[in-house]
Short mmCIF file of C-alpha atoms in Angstrom, two decimals:
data_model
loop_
_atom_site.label_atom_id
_atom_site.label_comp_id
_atom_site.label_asym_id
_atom_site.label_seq_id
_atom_site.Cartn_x
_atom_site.Cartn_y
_atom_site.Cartn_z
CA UNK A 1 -12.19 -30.04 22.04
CA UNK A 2 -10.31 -27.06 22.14
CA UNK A 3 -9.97 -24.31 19.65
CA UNK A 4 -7.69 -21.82 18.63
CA UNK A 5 -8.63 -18.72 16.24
CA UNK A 6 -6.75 -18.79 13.09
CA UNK A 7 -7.67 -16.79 9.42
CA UNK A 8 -8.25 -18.74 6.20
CA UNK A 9 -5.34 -17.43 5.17
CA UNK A 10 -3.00 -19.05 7.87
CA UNK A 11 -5.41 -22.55 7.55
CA UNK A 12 -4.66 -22.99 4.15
CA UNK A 13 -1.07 -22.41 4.40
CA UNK A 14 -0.44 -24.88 7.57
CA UNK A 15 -2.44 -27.31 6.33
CA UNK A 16 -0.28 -27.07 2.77
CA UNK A 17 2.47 -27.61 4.76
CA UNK A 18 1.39 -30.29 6.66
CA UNK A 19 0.03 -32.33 3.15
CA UNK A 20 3.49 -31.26 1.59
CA UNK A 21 4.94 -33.20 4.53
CA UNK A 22 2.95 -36.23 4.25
CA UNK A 23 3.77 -39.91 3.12
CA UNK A 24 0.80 -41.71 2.15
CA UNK A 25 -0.26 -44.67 5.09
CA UNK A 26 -0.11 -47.50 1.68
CA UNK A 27 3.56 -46.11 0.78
CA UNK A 28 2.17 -45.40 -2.60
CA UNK A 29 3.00 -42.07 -4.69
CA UNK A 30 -0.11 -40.52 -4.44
CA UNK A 31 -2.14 -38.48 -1.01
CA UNK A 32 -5.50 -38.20 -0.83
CA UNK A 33 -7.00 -35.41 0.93
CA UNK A 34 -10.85 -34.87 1.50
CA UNK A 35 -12.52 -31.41 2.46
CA UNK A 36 -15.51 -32.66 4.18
CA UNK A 37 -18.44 -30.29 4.96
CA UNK A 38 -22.11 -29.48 4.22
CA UNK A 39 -22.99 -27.30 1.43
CA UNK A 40 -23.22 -24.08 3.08
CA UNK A 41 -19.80 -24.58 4.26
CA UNK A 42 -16.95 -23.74 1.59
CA UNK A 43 -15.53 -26.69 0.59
CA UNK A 44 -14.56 -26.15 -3.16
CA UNK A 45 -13.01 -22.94 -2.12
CA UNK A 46 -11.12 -24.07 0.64
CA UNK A 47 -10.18 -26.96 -2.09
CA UNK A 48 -9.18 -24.75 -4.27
CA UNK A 49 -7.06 -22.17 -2.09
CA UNK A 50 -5.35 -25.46 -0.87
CA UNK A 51 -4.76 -26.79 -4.47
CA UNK A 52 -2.61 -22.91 -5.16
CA UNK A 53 -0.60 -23.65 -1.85
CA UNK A 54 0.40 -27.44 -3.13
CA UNK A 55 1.73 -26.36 -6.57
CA UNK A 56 3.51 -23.32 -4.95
CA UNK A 57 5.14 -26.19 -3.00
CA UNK A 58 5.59 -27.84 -5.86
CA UNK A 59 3.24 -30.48 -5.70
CA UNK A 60 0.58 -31.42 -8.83
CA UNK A 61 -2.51 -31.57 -7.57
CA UNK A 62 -6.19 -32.79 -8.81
CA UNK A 63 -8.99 -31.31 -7.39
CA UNK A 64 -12.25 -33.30 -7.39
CA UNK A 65 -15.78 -32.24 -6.03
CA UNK A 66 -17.80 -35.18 -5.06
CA UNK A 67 -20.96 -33.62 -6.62
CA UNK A 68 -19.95 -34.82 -9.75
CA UNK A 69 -19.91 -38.71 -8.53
CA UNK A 70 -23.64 -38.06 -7.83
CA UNK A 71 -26.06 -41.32 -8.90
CA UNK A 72 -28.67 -40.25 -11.90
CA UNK A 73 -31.64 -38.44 -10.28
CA UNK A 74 -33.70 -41.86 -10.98
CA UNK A 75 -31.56 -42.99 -8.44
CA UNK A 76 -31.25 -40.34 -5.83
CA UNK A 77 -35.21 -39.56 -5.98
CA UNK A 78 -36.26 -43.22 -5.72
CA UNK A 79 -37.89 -42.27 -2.34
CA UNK A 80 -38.60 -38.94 -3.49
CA UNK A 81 -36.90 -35.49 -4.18
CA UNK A 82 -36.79 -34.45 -0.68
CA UNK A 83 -35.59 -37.80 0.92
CA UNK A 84 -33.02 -37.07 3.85
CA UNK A 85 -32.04 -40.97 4.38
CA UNK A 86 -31.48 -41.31 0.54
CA UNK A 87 -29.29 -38.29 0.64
CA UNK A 88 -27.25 -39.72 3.09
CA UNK A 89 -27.58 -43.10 2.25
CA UNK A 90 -27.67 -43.46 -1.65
CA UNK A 91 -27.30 -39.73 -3.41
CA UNK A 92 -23.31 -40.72 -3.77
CA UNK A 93 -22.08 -43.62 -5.80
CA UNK A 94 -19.23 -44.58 -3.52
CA UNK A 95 -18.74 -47.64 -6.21
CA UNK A 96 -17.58 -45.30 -8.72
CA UNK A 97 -15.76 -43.37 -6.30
CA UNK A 98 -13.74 -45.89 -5.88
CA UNK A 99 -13.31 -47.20 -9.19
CA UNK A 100 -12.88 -44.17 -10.81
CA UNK A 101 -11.11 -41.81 -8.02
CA UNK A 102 -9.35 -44.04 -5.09
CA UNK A 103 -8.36 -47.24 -7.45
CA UNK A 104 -6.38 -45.65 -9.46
CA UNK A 105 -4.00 -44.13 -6.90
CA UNK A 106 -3.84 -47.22 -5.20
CA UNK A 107 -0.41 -48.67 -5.64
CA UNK A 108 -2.11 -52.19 -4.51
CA UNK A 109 -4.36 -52.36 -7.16
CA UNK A 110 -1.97 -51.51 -9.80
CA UNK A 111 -2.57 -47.68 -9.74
CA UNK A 112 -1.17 -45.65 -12.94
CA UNK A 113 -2.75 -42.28 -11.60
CA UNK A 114 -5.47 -42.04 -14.14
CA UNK A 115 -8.18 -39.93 -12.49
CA UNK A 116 -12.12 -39.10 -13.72
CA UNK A 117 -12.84 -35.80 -12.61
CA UNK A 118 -16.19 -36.36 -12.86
CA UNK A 119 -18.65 -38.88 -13.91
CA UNK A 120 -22.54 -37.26 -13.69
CA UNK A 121 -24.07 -33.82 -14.18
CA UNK A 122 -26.69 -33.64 -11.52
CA UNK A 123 -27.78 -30.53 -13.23
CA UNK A 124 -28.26 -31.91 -16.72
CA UNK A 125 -28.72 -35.42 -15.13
CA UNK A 126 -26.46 -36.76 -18.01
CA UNK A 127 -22.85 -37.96 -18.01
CA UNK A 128 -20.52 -35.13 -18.19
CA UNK A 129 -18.08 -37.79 -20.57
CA UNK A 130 -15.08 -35.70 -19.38
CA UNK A 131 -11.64 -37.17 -20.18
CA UNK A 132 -9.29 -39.05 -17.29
CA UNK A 133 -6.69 -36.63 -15.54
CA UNK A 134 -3.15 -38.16 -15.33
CA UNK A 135 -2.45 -37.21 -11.76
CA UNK A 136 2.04 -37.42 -11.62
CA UNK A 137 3.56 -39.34 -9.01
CA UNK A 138 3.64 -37.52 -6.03
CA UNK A 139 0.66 -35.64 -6.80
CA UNK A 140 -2.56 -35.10 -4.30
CA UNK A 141 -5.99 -35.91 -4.84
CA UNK A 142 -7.96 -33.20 -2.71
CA UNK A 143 -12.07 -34.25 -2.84
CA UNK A 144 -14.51 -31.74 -1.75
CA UNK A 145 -18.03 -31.93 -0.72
CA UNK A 146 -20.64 -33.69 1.89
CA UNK A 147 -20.65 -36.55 3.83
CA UNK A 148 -17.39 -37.67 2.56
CA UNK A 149 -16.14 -39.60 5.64
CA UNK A 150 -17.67 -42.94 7.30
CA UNK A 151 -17.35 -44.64 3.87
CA UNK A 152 -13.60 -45.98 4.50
CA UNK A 153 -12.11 -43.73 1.71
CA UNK A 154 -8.65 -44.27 2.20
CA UNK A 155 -7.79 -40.25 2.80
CA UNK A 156 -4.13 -39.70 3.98
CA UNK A 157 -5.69 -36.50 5.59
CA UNK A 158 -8.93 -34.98 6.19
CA UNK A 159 -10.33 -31.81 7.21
CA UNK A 160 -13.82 -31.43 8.16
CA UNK A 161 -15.49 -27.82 8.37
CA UNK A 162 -18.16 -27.71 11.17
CA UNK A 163 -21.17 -26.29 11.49
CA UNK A 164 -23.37 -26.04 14.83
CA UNK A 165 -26.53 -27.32 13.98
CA UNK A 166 -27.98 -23.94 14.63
CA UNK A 167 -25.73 -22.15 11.99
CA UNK A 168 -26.01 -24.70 9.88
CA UNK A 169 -29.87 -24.49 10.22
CA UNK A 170 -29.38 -20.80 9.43
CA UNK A 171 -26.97 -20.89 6.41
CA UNK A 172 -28.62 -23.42 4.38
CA UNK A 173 -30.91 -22.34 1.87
CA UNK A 174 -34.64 -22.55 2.49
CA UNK A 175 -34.84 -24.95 -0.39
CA UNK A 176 -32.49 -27.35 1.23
CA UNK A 177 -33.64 -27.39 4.52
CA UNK A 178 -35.05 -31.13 3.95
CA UNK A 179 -31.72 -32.16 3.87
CA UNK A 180 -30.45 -30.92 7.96
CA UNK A 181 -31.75 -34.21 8.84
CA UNK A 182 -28.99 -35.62 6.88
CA UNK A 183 -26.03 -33.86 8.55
CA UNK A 184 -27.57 -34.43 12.06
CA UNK A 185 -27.76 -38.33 11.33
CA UNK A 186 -23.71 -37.89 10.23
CA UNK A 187 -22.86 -36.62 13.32
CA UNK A 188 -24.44 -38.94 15.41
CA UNK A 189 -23.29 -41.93 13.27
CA UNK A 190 -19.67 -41.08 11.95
CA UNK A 191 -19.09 -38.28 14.18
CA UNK A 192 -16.68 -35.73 11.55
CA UNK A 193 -15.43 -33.82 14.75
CA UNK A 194 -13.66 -36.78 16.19
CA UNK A 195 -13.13 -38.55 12.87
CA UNK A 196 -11.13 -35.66 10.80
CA UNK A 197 -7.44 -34.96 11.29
CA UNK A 198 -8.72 -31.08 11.04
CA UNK A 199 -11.48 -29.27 12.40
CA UNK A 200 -12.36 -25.78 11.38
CA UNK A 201 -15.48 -24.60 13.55
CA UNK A 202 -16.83 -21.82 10.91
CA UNK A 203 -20.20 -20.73 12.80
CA UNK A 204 -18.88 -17.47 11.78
CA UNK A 205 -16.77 -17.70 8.60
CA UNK A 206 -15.27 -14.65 9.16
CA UNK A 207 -13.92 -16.15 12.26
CA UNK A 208 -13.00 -19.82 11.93
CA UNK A 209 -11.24 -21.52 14.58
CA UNK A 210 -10.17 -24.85 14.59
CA UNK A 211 -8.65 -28.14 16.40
CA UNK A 212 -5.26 -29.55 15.14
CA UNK A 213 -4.53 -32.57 16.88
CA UNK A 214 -0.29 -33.03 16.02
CA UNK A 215 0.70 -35.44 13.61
#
């Protein structure tokens, strides 16, 4: 794969351009754009820097983090708190993902663009009870977070922030170390470098550089 420098600055405002320019693959109103990457890679920001460019260009937008789609801790630490197969396997309640995120922009299934934000607290471990977000036609979902691809989300785009398993080794906190497992089982199995649309290689965020294939 080859890779060319580029700033944050210039990523966000290409890939704006090239969301702005989309049309979603069902024909329906709505795009959905993840931002796939492990923790210690910025995801919400890069979410959020993104979301600015949209509306610039005129575009609503919701942001989303997938954190808050989380299952109830007597879920996720069935197997134990420090599980790396149940993190990958059963931390995120793709069910309610898709009943509560990708349904309702699905023109198919009757989609009026009624969004949950969010469904769980994993810090409080209770529901967070936050209202639905009327996304507009023409609007774009952008979800954030880990392990987001492999589960047949039906993203119009998807960028995917990478990580050497070395840097990631040495950027995630000693706490969550338990979980590097996790990401190396993702890459063998879904393979996010080959499977996102975008790849920003961010060993050294200072210095990202990434692989565009054309559109």
């Amino acid at each position: 794969m080859r890779l060319e420098a580029i700033t944050w600055e210039r990523l966000t405002d290409v890939t704006a351009d090239r969301i702005a320019g989309l049309t979603a693959a069902d024909g329906g109103p709505w795009l959905r754009v993840a931002v796939d990457g492990a923790p210690a890679a910025p995801t919400a920001e890069l979410a959020r820097d993104l979301s600015e460019a949209l509306r610039i260009r005129g575009r609503p937008v919701l942001v989303v983090g997938s954190a808050g789609f989380w299952r109830p801790a007597s879920l996720r630490y069935e197997y134990g708190k420090r599980d790396p197969d149940a993190y990958y396997d059963r931390w995120l309640d793709t069910g309610a993902l898709w009943r509560e995120v990708f349904d309702p922009l699905d023109p198919g299934a009757g989609g009026t663009g009624r969004v949950l934000p969010d469904l769980w607290d994993p810090v409080t471990d209770r529901a967070t009870r936050s209202p639905y977000a009327e996304l507009p036609r023409g609007g774009v979902l952008l979800l954030h977070g880990a392990l987001l691809l492999g589960h047949w989300f039906p993203f119009d785009l998807s960028v995917h922030l990478r990580l050497s398993p070395a840097a990631l080794a040495r950027r995630t906190e000693e706490d969550d170390r338990w979980t590097l497992p996790a990401f190396a089982r993702y890459e063998d199995e879904v393979v996010p470098g080959e499977a996102a649309d975008v790849v920003v290689r961010m060993d050294d965020p200072r210095h990202p550089a990434w692989h565009r294939p054309e559109p």
